[in-house]
Every structure is written in C-alpha cells, then in structure tokens.
Amino acid sequence: VADDLFRNVRGAGGGLTVRAGFFEIYRGKCFDLLNKKRSVQVMEDEHGAQHVVGLHQSTLASAEELLLLLSTSDRTTRATAQNTHSSRSHAVLQIEVVEPASESVRCKLSLVDLAGSEWAAKAQSDDRQNRLDGAEINKSLLCLKECIRALGSQSSHVPFRGSKLTQLLKDSFVGENSRTVMIATISPCSVCCEHSLNTLRYAERVKDWQAMDRQEAQPPQPQPQPPRRRSHRPRPPPPPPPAQ
C-alpha cells in the first residue's frame, strides 16, 4: 500500500506532499502514538467531517520513512491467557495527500487495525485491567457492527456516536467519494471456528453493503426503445381537373 501510494503521488505531479499521523483508541479515548501518547480529540466540523484535533503529523517522502515511523510507535499491549502481547486498543494510521500551496487535503486514507473481540469465559483473566479493556473493545466492535447493519438496511439513523471508533470512521462510511475495505484475518484452528465465522460475517456485511452502495450510485441506464414502425397509408387520389 505504501509503495503504491508514493508511486501515484509522484506520478500525479504538482508537488503534492504526504503526511501521516498515528494514534490509538484506548478505552474510548484517543492517544497520539507519535507524540508520547498525548490525548487528542475527535471533533466534527460544520460540514460533518471528522478531524483529530491535536494529532502530530509527519511529512514523509517515501514508503521506507512511513514504515520507520510506525516502528517508533508504542501501542498499548498486555499479556492475556490467550496472547502474550495482546493489543488492547484500536490503532489508526491516517495518511493525507496535501497540496502545499493551499494546504488543502486532496485525499485521505485511514488504515485501522481493530483489536479482536474477547470472550470472558475464554480469556480466563483475573486481571481487572484486562477485563476492563476487553469490555471496551467488545463495546466498540458491537457499535461498529450496528453501524454496518444500519447502513446495509438503509436505516434513517446510523449510531456513529456510539463509540469513538465509529465516530472516527464516519467519513470512511458516508463521506463523499469514500470507499471502505475490510480485510479479515481468521485462524485455521477448529477451536477458533466460532471466532472465524463471526469475523467472516463482519466482512460479508461490509462487502454486501458496499456493493449495494456502488450499484445505487451508478446512474440509471437508459432502456433501449423499440424501433418505431412507419405506417404505409395509400396516398389519396389527385383532385379532378376544374370544369371548362
């Protein structure tokens, strides 16, 4: 993705620049992973667009610089009964392509790594912090599921404000010229079958909703009209000559 991004930016010309910010959503709050985990706020402007206020952004010149930037971050992890280094937050990498003269954003790409849902019975954790983390993760994933369901059913109300995750992803779901892609990671183990099925259901809902959304966005194709048939009526006889 990074290689394609910078290749397209160079091909577009015009002196476009790329800048990126990296933050996590932990227990319903956002923290800047490139600025000592300082708190940042997700705010909505008068046009309905979402902005992360206070987020540190770095200007990048290559894909290598982007990968190096990610390696310096410190995402929140904890040891659980199932994973030694379990992610306890959702991580969001925001990449913007900017026109330097006007500082206007040409396009924005949000790459979101969702923390996996947790079942208390299987986590087998006596640590209170882990239980609180798991409850907040499950709450945000449930809200994401409800938003996807509401969009798929064309509901008049989509609960984007149910969590910081869905509020942040509002632009990706309903923004102008937006597209959403979900990459599902599943396990081949039979003991993880139920988790894998839930993940695939998530991805299928997004795929079906996006396909329906694109179909509705296309202008209606004109229906071919049958050729008009000419009627061959006999010409009336010429009038008789005037009497002498």
PDB file of C-alpha atoms in Angstrom:
ATOM      1  CA  VAL A   1       0.000   0.000   0.000  1.00  0.00           C
ATOM      2  CA  ALA A   2       2.763   2.456   0.899  1.00  0.00           C
ATOM      3  CA  ASP A   3       4.676   1.791  -2.333  1.00  0.00           C
ATOM      4  CA  ASP A   4       1.554   2.296  -4.448  1.00  0.00           C
ATOM      5  CA  LEU A   5       0.684   5.481  -2.576  1.00  0.00           C
ATOM      6  CA  PHE A   6       4.006   7.210  -3.132  1.00  0.00           C
ATOM      7  CA  ARG A   7       4.249   5.989  -6.732  1.00  0.00           C
ATOM      8  CA  ASN A   8       0.849   7.529  -7.530  1.00  0.00           C
ATOM      9  CA  VAL A   9       1.747  10.766  -5.740  1.00  0.00           C
ATOM     10  CA  ARG A  10       4.941  11.107  -7.790  1.00  0.00           C
ATOM     11  CA  GLY A  11       3.037  10.327 -10.983  1.00  0.00           C
ATOM     12  CA  ALA A  12       0.378  12.949 -10.265  1.00  0.00           C
ATOM     13  CA  GLY A  13       2.944  15.773 -10.167  1.00  0.00           C
ATOM     14  CA  GLY A  14       2.056  19.188  -8.836  1.00  0.00           C
ATOM     15  CA  GLY A  15       4.374  18.963  -5.816  1.00  0.00           C
ATOM     16  CA  LEU A  16       1.945  17.005  -3.651  1.00  0.00           C
ATOM     17  CA  THR A  17       3.151  16.061  -0.192  1.00  0.00           C
ATOM     18  CA  VAL A  18       2.245  13.130   2.063  1.00  0.00           C
ATOM     19  CA  ARG A  19       1.802  13.466   5.797  1.00  0.00           C
ATOM     20  CA  ALA A  20       0.750  10.863   8.345  1.00  0.00           C
ATOM     21  CA  GLY A  21      -0.468  10.621  11.915  1.00  0.00           C
ATOM     22  CA  PHE A  22      -0.725   7.507  14.068  1.00  0.00           C
ATOM     23  CA  PHE A  23      -2.925   7.156  17.143  1.00  0.00           C
ATOM     24  CA  GLU A  24      -4.793   4.568  19.170  1.00  0.00           C
ATOM     25  CA  ILE A  25      -8.302   4.372  20.613  1.00  0.00           C
ATOM     26  CA  TYR A  26      -7.950   3.002  24.144  1.00  0.00           C
ATOM     27  CA  ARG A  27     -10.951   2.756  26.484  1.00  0.00           C
ATOM     28  CA  GLY A  28     -12.945   5.250  24.459  1.00  0.00           C
ATOM     29  CA  LYS A  29     -10.178   7.885  24.291  1.00  0.00           C
ATOM     30  CA  CYS A  30      -7.642   8.746  21.583  1.00  0.00           C
ATOM     31  CA  PHE A  31      -3.883   8.954  22.213  1.00  0.00           C
ATOM     32  CA  ASP A  32      -1.159  10.133  19.833  1.00  0.00           C
ATOM     33  CA  LEU A  33       1.328   7.292  19.302  1.00  0.00           C
ATOM     34  CA  LEU A  34       3.881   9.649  17.703  1.00  0.00           C
ATOM     35  CA  ASN A  35       3.805  12.238  20.480  1.00  0.00           C
ATOM     36  CA  LYS A  36       4.259  10.446  23.813  1.00  0.00           C
ATOM     37  CA  LYS A  37       0.641   9.242  23.888  1.00  0.00           C
ATOM     38  CA  ARG A  38      -0.769  12.689  24.425  1.00  0.00           C
ATOM     39  CA  SER A  39      -4.546  12.880  24.408  1.00  0.00           C
ATOM     40  CA  VAL A  40      -6.206  14.051  21.182  1.00  0.00           C
ATOM     41  CA  GLN A  41      -9.860  14.771  20.417  1.00  0.00           C
ATOM     42  CA  VAL A  42     -12.120  13.686  17.558  1.00  0.00           C
ATOM     43  CA  MET A  43     -14.233  16.689  16.535  1.00  0.00           C
ATOM     44  CA  GLU A  44     -16.857  17.177  13.836  1.00  0.00           C
ATOM     45  CA  ASP A  45     -16.906  20.393  11.778  1.00  0.00           C
ATOM     46  CA  GLU A  46     -19.918  22.231  10.358  1.00  0.00           C
ATOM     47  CA  HIS A  47     -19.780  20.089   7.209  1.00  0.00           C
ATOM     48  CA  GLY A  48     -19.969  16.808   9.136  1.00  0.00           C
ATOM     49  CA  ALA A  49     -16.312  15.874   8.520  1.00  0.00           C
ATOM     50  CA  GLN A  50     -14.298  14.298  11.348  1.00  0.00           C
ATOM     51  CA  HIS A  51     -10.979  15.814  12.498  1.00  0.00           C
ATOM     52  CA  VAL A  52      -8.454  14.583  15.063  1.00  0.00           C
ATOM     53  CA  VAL A  53      -7.535  17.779  16.888  1.00  0.00           C
ATOM     54  CA  GLY A  54      -4.003  17.934  18.322  1.00  0.00           C
ATOM     55  CA  LEU A  55      -2.656  14.983  16.327  1.00  0.00           C
ATOM     56  CA  HIS A  56       1.013  15.212  15.404  1.00  0.00           C
ATOM     57  CA  GLN A  57       1.578  14.673  11.672  1.00  0.00           C
ATOM     58  CA  SER A  58       4.886  13.906   9.994  1.00  0.00           C
ATOM     59  CA  THR A  59       5.725  14.797   6.391  1.00  0.00           C
ATOM     60  CA  LEU A  60       7.006  11.743   4.521  1.00  0.00           C
ATOM     61  CA  ALA A  61       8.948  11.346   1.276  1.00  0.00           C
ATOM     62  CA  SER A  62       8.987   7.563   0.793  1.00  0.00           C
ATOM     63  CA  ALA A  63       7.413   4.295   1.842  1.00  0.00           C
ATOM     64  CA  GLU A  64      10.512   3.497   3.893  1.00  0.00           C
ATOM     65  CA  GLU A  65      10.008   6.617   6.005  1.00  0.00           C
ATOM     66  CA  LEU A  66       6.406   5.592   6.639  1.00  0.00           C
ATOM     67  CA  LEU A  67       7.402   2.125   7.849  1.00  0.00           C
ATOM     68  CA  LEU A  68      10.127   3.631  10.033  1.00  0.00           C
ATOM     69  CA  LEU A  69       7.548   5.967  11.538  1.00  0.00           C
ATOM     70  CA  LEU A  70       5.324   3.043  12.506  1.00  0.00           C
ATOM     71  CA  SER A  71       8.231   1.182  14.118  1.00  0.00           C
ATOM     72  CA  THR A  72       8.792   4.035  16.582  1.00  0.00           C
ATOM     73  CA  SER A  73       5.238   3.922  17.964  1.00  0.00           C
ATOM     74  CA  ASP A  74       4.246   2.303  21.254  1.00  0.00           C
ATOM     75  CA  ARG A  75       0.792   0.758  21.052  1.00  0.00           C
ATOM     76  CA  THR A  76      -0.837  -0.435  24.276  1.00  0.00           C
ATOM     77  CA  THR A  77      -0.493  -4.221  24.762  1.00  0.00           C
ATOM     78  CA  ARG A  78      -0.940  -6.588  27.697  1.00  0.00           C
ATOM     79  CA  ALA A  79      -0.398 -10.262  28.378  1.00  0.00           C
ATOM     80  CA  THR A  80      -3.592 -12.343  28.488  1.00  0.00           C
ATOM     81  CA  ALA A  81      -4.350 -16.033  28.840  1.00  0.00           C
ATOM     82  CA  GLN A  82      -4.511 -16.357  25.056  1.00  0.00           C
ATOM     83  CA  ASN A  83      -1.792 -13.961  23.881  1.00  0.00           C
ATOM     84  CA  THR A  84       1.463 -12.715  25.375  1.00  0.00           C
ATOM     85  CA  HIS A  85       1.290  -9.411  23.507  1.00  0.00           C
ATOM     86  CA  SER A  86      -2.421  -8.765  23.091  1.00  0.00           C
ATOM     87  CA  SER A  87      -3.451  -5.439  21.534  1.00  0.00           C
ATOM     88  CA  ARG A  88      -5.659  -3.552  23.979  1.00  0.00           C
ATOM     89  CA  SER A  89      -6.576  -0.738  21.597  1.00  0.00           C
ATOM     90  CA  HIS A  90      -7.623   0.017  18.029  1.00  0.00           C
ATOM     91  CA  ALA A  91      -4.771   1.593  16.060  1.00  0.00           C
ATOM     92  CA  VAL A  92      -5.440   4.139  13.301  1.00  0.00           C
ATOM     93  CA  LEU A  93      -2.923   5.344  10.724  1.00  0.00           C
ATOM     94  CA  GLN A  94      -4.178   8.426   8.867  1.00  0.00           C
ATOM     95  CA  ILE A  95      -2.387   9.368   5.653  1.00  0.00           C
ATOM     96  CA  GLU A  96      -3.211  12.599   3.835  1.00  0.00           C
ATOM     97  CA  VAL A  97      -2.126  13.804   0.400  1.00  0.00           C
ATOM     98  CA  VAL A  98      -1.885  17.596   0.584  1.00  0.00           C
ATOM     99  CA  GLU A  99      -1.430  20.427  -1.882  1.00  0.00           C
ATOM    100  CA  PRO A 100       1.348  22.538  -0.289  1.00  0.00           C
ATOM    101  CA  ALA A 101       0.274  25.875  -1.755  1.00  0.00           C
ATOM    102  CA  SER A 102      -3.253  25.847  -0.347  1.00  0.00           C
ATOM    103  CA  GLU A 103      -2.795  23.243   2.426  1.00  0.00           C
ATOM    104  CA  SER A 104      -5.973  21.587   1.136  1.00  0.00           C
ATOM    105  CA  VAL A 105      -6.306  17.822   1.518  1.00  0.00           C
ATOM    106  CA  ARG A 106      -6.553  16.072  -1.849  1.00  0.00           C
ATOM    107  CA  CYS A 107      -7.413  12.680  -0.329  1.00  0.00           C
ATOM    108  CA  LYS A 108      -7.217  10.780   2.958  1.00  0.00           C
ATOM    109  CA  LEU A 109      -6.525   7.125   3.703  1.00  0.00           C
ATOM    110  CA  SER A 110      -7.328   5.612   7.097  1.00  0.00           C
ATOM    111  CA  LEU A 111      -5.792   2.231   7.911  1.00  0.00           C
ATOM    112  CA  VAL A 112      -7.401   0.750  11.023  1.00  0.00           C
ATOM    113  CA  ASP A 113      -6.120  -2.273  12.932  1.00  0.00           C
ATOM    114  CA  LEU A 114      -9.034  -3.448  15.061  1.00  0.00           C
ATOM    115  CA  ALA A 115      -8.389  -5.200  18.350  1.00  0.00           C
ATOM    116  CA  GLY A 116     -10.017  -8.629  18.404  1.00  0.00           C
ATOM    117  CA  SER A 117     -13.161  -9.271  20.380  1.00  0.00           C
ATOM    118  CA  GLU A 118     -12.740 -11.169  23.655  1.00  0.00           C
ATOM    119  CA  TRP A 119     -14.910 -13.682  25.461  1.00  0.00           C
ATOM    120  CA  ALA A 120     -14.562 -13.515  29.234  1.00  0.00           C
ATOM    121  CA  ALA A 121     -15.010 -17.291  29.532  1.00  0.00           C
ATOM    122  CA  LYS A 122     -12.067 -17.976  27.219  1.00  0.00           C
ATOM    123  CA  ALA A 123      -9.807 -15.137  28.246  1.00  0.00           C
ATOM    124  CA  GLN A 124      -9.564 -16.614  31.742  1.00  0.00           C
ATOM    125  CA  SER A 125      -8.027 -13.449  33.074  1.00  0.00           C
ATOM    126  CA  ASP A 126      -8.218 -12.398  36.718  1.00  0.00           C
ATOM    127  CA  ASP A 127      -6.608  -9.058  35.918  1.00  0.00           C
ATOM    128  CA  ARG A 128      -9.112  -6.234  36.327  1.00  0.00           C
ATOM    129  CA  GLN A 129      -7.378  -4.036  33.745  1.00  0.00           C
ATOM    130  CA  ASN A 130      -7.634  -6.766  31.120  1.00  0.00           C
ATOM    131  CA  ARG A 131     -11.323  -7.243  31.848  1.00  0.00           C
ATOM    132  CA  LEU A 132     -11.992  -3.527  31.503  1.00  0.00           C
ATOM    133  CA  ASP A 133     -10.005  -3.417  28.264  1.00  0.00           C
ATOM    134  CA  GLY A 134     -11.909  -6.374  26.865  1.00  0.00           C
ATOM    135  CA  ALA A 135     -15.284  -4.862  27.764  1.00  0.00           C
ATOM    136  CA  GLU A 136     -14.416  -1.586  25.991  1.00  0.00           C
ATOM    137  CA  ILE A 137     -13.119  -3.434  22.914  1.00  0.00           C
ATOM    138  CA  ASN A 138     -16.286  -5.517  22.677  1.00  0.00           C
ATOM    139  CA  LYS A 139     -18.467  -2.425  23.122  1.00  0.00           C
ATOM    140  CA  SER A 140     -16.805  -0.557  20.240  1.00  0.00           C
ATOM    141  CA  LEU A 141     -16.903  -3.604  17.943  1.00  0.00           C
ATOM    142  CA  LEU A 142     -20.595  -4.085  18.697  1.00  0.00           C
ATOM    143  CA  CYS A 143     -21.262  -0.459  17.820  1.00  0.00           C
ATOM    144  CA  LEU A 144     -19.333  -0.917  14.571  1.00  0.00           C
ATOM    145  CA  LYS A 145     -21.487  -3.928  13.785  1.00  0.00           C
ATOM    146  CA  GLU A 146     -24.662  -1.919  14.421  1.00  0.00           C
ATOM    147  CA  CYS A 147     -23.461   0.871  12.127  1.00  0.00           C
ATOM    148  CA  ILE A 148     -22.721  -1.609   9.335  1.00  0.00           C
ATOM    149  CA  ARG A 149     -26.131  -3.210   9.834  1.00  0.00           C
ATOM    150  CA  ALA A 150     -27.895   0.173   9.733  1.00  0.00           C
ATOM    151  CA  LEU A 151     -26.069   1.175   6.553  1.00  0.00           C
ATOM    152  CA  GLY A 152     -26.892  -2.155   4.919  1.00  0.00           C
ATOM    153  CA  SER A 153     -30.583  -1.820   5.752  1.00  0.00           C
ATOM    154  CA  GLN A 154     -30.628   1.865   4.675  1.00  0.00           C
ATOM    155  CA  SER A 155     -31.827   2.925   8.100  1.00  0.00           C
ATOM    156  CA  SER A 156     -32.585   6.611   8.672  1.00  0.00           C
ATOM    157  CA  HIS A 157     -30.357   6.590  11.786  1.00  0.00           C
ATOM    158  CA  VAL A 158     -26.800   5.217  11.954  1.00  0.00           C
ATOM    159  CA  PRO A 159     -25.329   5.215  15.523  1.00  0.00           C
ATOM    160  CA  PHE A 160     -21.917   6.674  14.665  1.00  0.00           C
ATOM    161  CA  ARG A 161     -21.713   8.442  18.035  1.00  0.00           C
ATOM    162  CA  GLY A 162     -21.978   5.159  19.908  1.00  0.00           C
ATOM    163  CA  SER A 163     -18.178   4.931  20.189  1.00  0.00           C
ATOM    164  CA  LYS A 164     -15.038   6.876  19.279  1.00  0.00           C
ATOM    165  CA  LEU A 165     -14.188   4.202  16.703  1.00  0.00           C
ATOM    166  CA  THR A 166     -17.411   4.598  14.722  1.00  0.00           C
ATOM    167  CA  GLN A 167     -17.371   8.380  15.078  1.00  0.00           C
ATOM    168  CA  LEU A 168     -13.893   8.428  13.562  1.00  0.00           C
ATOM    169  CA  LEU A 169     -14.889   6.055  10.736  1.00  0.00           C
ATOM    170  CA  LYS A 170     -17.955   8.091   9.753  1.00  0.00           C
ATOM    171  CA  ASP A 171     -16.050   9.758   6.891  1.00  0.00           C
ATOM    172  CA  SER A 172     -14.968   6.377   5.566  1.00  0.00           C
ATOM    173  CA  PHE A 173     -18.543   5.080   5.591  1.00  0.00           C
ATOM    174  CA  VAL A 174     -20.617   8.011   4.335  1.00  0.00           C
ATOM    175  CA  GLY A 175     -18.080  10.602   3.166  1.00  0.00           C
ATOM    176  CA  GLU A 176     -18.213  11.922  -0.367  1.00  0.00           C
ATOM    177  CA  ASN A 177     -16.403   9.574  -2.796  1.00  0.00           C
ATOM    178  CA  SER A 178     -15.465   7.283   0.098  1.00  0.00           C
ATOM    179  CA  ARG A 179     -14.723   3.567  -0.125  1.00  0.00           C
ATOM    180  CA  THR A 180     -14.421   1.022   2.684  1.00  0.00           C
ATOM    181  CA  VAL A 181     -12.453  -2.239   2.506  1.00  0.00           C
ATOM    182  CA  MET A 182     -12.291  -4.792   5.316  1.00  0.00           C
ATOM    183  CA  ILE A 183      -9.501  -7.377   5.461  1.00  0.00           C
ATOM    184  CA  ALA A 184     -10.459 -10.322   7.661  1.00  0.00           C
ATOM    185  CA  THR A 185      -7.821 -12.363   9.479  1.00  0.00           C
ATOM    186  CA  ILE A 186      -9.020 -15.778  10.587  1.00  0.00           C
ATOM    187  CA  SER A 187      -7.455 -18.862  12.164  1.00  0.00           C
ATOM    188  CA  PRO A 188      -7.427 -22.344  10.591  1.00  0.00           C
ATOM    189  CA  CYS A 189      -7.738 -23.965  14.038  1.00  0.00           C
ATOM    190  CA  SER A 190     -11.022 -25.715  14.749  1.00  0.00           C
ATOM    191  CA  VAL A 191     -11.105 -24.313  18.297  1.00  0.00           C
ATOM    192  CA  CYS A 192     -11.344 -20.808  16.779  1.00  0.00           C
ATOM    193  CA  CYS A 193     -14.172 -21.741  14.423  1.00  0.00           C
ATOM    194  CA  GLU A 194     -16.787 -19.548  16.074  1.00  0.00           C
ATOM    195  CA  HIS A 195     -14.475 -16.509  16.124  1.00  0.00           C
ATOM    196  CA  SER A 196     -13.626 -17.072  12.465  1.00  0.00           C
ATOM    197  CA  LEU A 197     -17.293 -17.291  11.480  1.00  0.00           C
ATOM    198  CA  ASN A 198     -18.097 -14.051  13.320  1.00  0.00           C
ATOM    199  CA  THR A 199     -15.210 -12.306  11.563  1.00  0.00           C
ATOM    200  CA  LEU A 200     -16.375 -13.544   8.164  1.00  0.00           C
ATOM    201  CA  ARG A 201     -19.917 -12.335   8.892  1.00  0.00           C
ATOM    202  CA  TYR A 202     -18.491  -8.914   9.670  1.00  0.00           C
ATOM    203  CA  ALA A 203     -16.614  -8.809   6.376  1.00  0.00           C
ATOM    204  CA  GLU A 204     -19.581 -10.108   4.394  1.00  0.00           C
ATOM    205  CA  ARG A 205     -21.839  -7.353   5.734  1.00  0.00           C
ATOM    206  CA  VAL A 206     -19.328  -4.710   4.641  1.00  0.00           C
ATOM    207  CA  LYS A 207     -18.933  -6.302   1.207  1.00  0.00           C
ATOM    208  CA  ASP A 208     -22.688  -6.550   0.600  1.00  0.00           C
ATOM    209  CA  TRP A 209     -23.299  -3.001   1.792  1.00  0.00           C
ATOM    210  CA  GLN A 210     -20.514  -1.571  -0.391  1.00  0.00           C
ATOM    211  CA  ALA A 211     -21.757  -3.479  -3.449  1.00  0.00           C
ATOM    212  CA  MET A 212     -25.288  -2.155  -2.910  1.00  0.00           C
ATOM    213  CA  ASP A 213     -23.980   1.368  -2.343  1.00  0.00           C
ATOM    214  CA  ARG A 214     -21.993   1.347  -5.596  1.00  0.00           C
ATOM    215  CA  GLN A 215     -24.964  -0.008  -7.516  1.00  0.00           C
ATOM    216  CA  GLU A 216     -27.187   2.797  -6.258  1.00  0.00           C
ATOM    217  CA  ALA A 217     -24.543   5.408  -7.081  1.00  0.00           C
ATOM    218  CA  GLN A 218     -24.491   4.429 -10.749  1.00  0.00           C
ATOM    219  CA  PRO A 219     -26.794   6.495 -12.974  1.00  0.00           C
ATOM    220  CA  PRO A 220     -29.704   4.531 -14.371  1.00  0.00           C
ATOM    221  CA  GLN A 221     -29.032   3.073 -17.767  1.00  0.00           C
ATOM    222  CA  PRO A 222     -31.460   4.203 -20.476  1.00  0.00           C
ATOM    223  CA  GLN A 223     -33.705   1.427 -21.645  1.00  0.00           C
ATOM    224  CA  PRO A 224     -33.485   0.711 -25.362  1.00  0.00           C
ATOM    225  CA  GLN A 225     -36.596   1.826 -27.182  1.00  0.00           C
ATOM    226  CA  PRO A 226     -38.131  -0.422 -29.823  1.00  0.00           C
ATOM    227  CA  PRO A 227     -37.817   0.940 -33.352  1.00  0.00           C
ATOM    228  CA  ARG A 228     -40.755   2.979 -34.480  1.00  0.00           C
ATOM    229  CA  ARG A 229     -42.740   1.349 -37.227  1.00  0.00           C
ATOM    230  CA  ARG A 230     -43.851   3.515 -40.071  1.00  0.00           C
ATOM    231  CA  SER A 231     -47.393   3.120 -41.261  1.00  0.00           C
ATOM    232  CA  HIS A 232     -47.747   2.869 -45.052  1.00  0.00           C
ATOM    233  CA  ARG A 233     -51.047   4.515 -45.870  1.00  0.00           C
ATOM    234  CA  PRO A 234     -52.164   4.818 -49.510  1.00  0.00           C
ATOM    235  CA  ARG A 235     -51.953   8.326 -50.870  1.00  0.00           C
ATOM    236  CA  PRO A 236     -55.261   9.965 -51.686  1.00  0.00           C
ATOM    237  CA  PRO A 237     -56.025  10.299 -55.448  1.00  0.00           C
ATOM    238  CA  PRO A 238     -55.263  13.649 -57.044  1.00  0.00           C
ATOM    239  CA  PRO A 239     -58.234  16.098 -57.303  1.00  0.00           C
ATOM    240  CA  PRO A 240     -60.142  16.127 -60.644  1.00  0.00           C
ATOM    241  CA  PRO A 241     -59.297  18.903 -63.136  1.00  0.00           C
ATOM    242  CA  PRO A 242     -61.531  22.014 -62.986  1.00  0.00           C
ATOM    243  CA  ALA A 243     -64.575  22.063 -65.335  1.00  0.00           C
ATOM    244  CA  GLN A 244     -64.223  24.060 -68.619  1.00  0.00           C
TER     245      GLN A 244
END
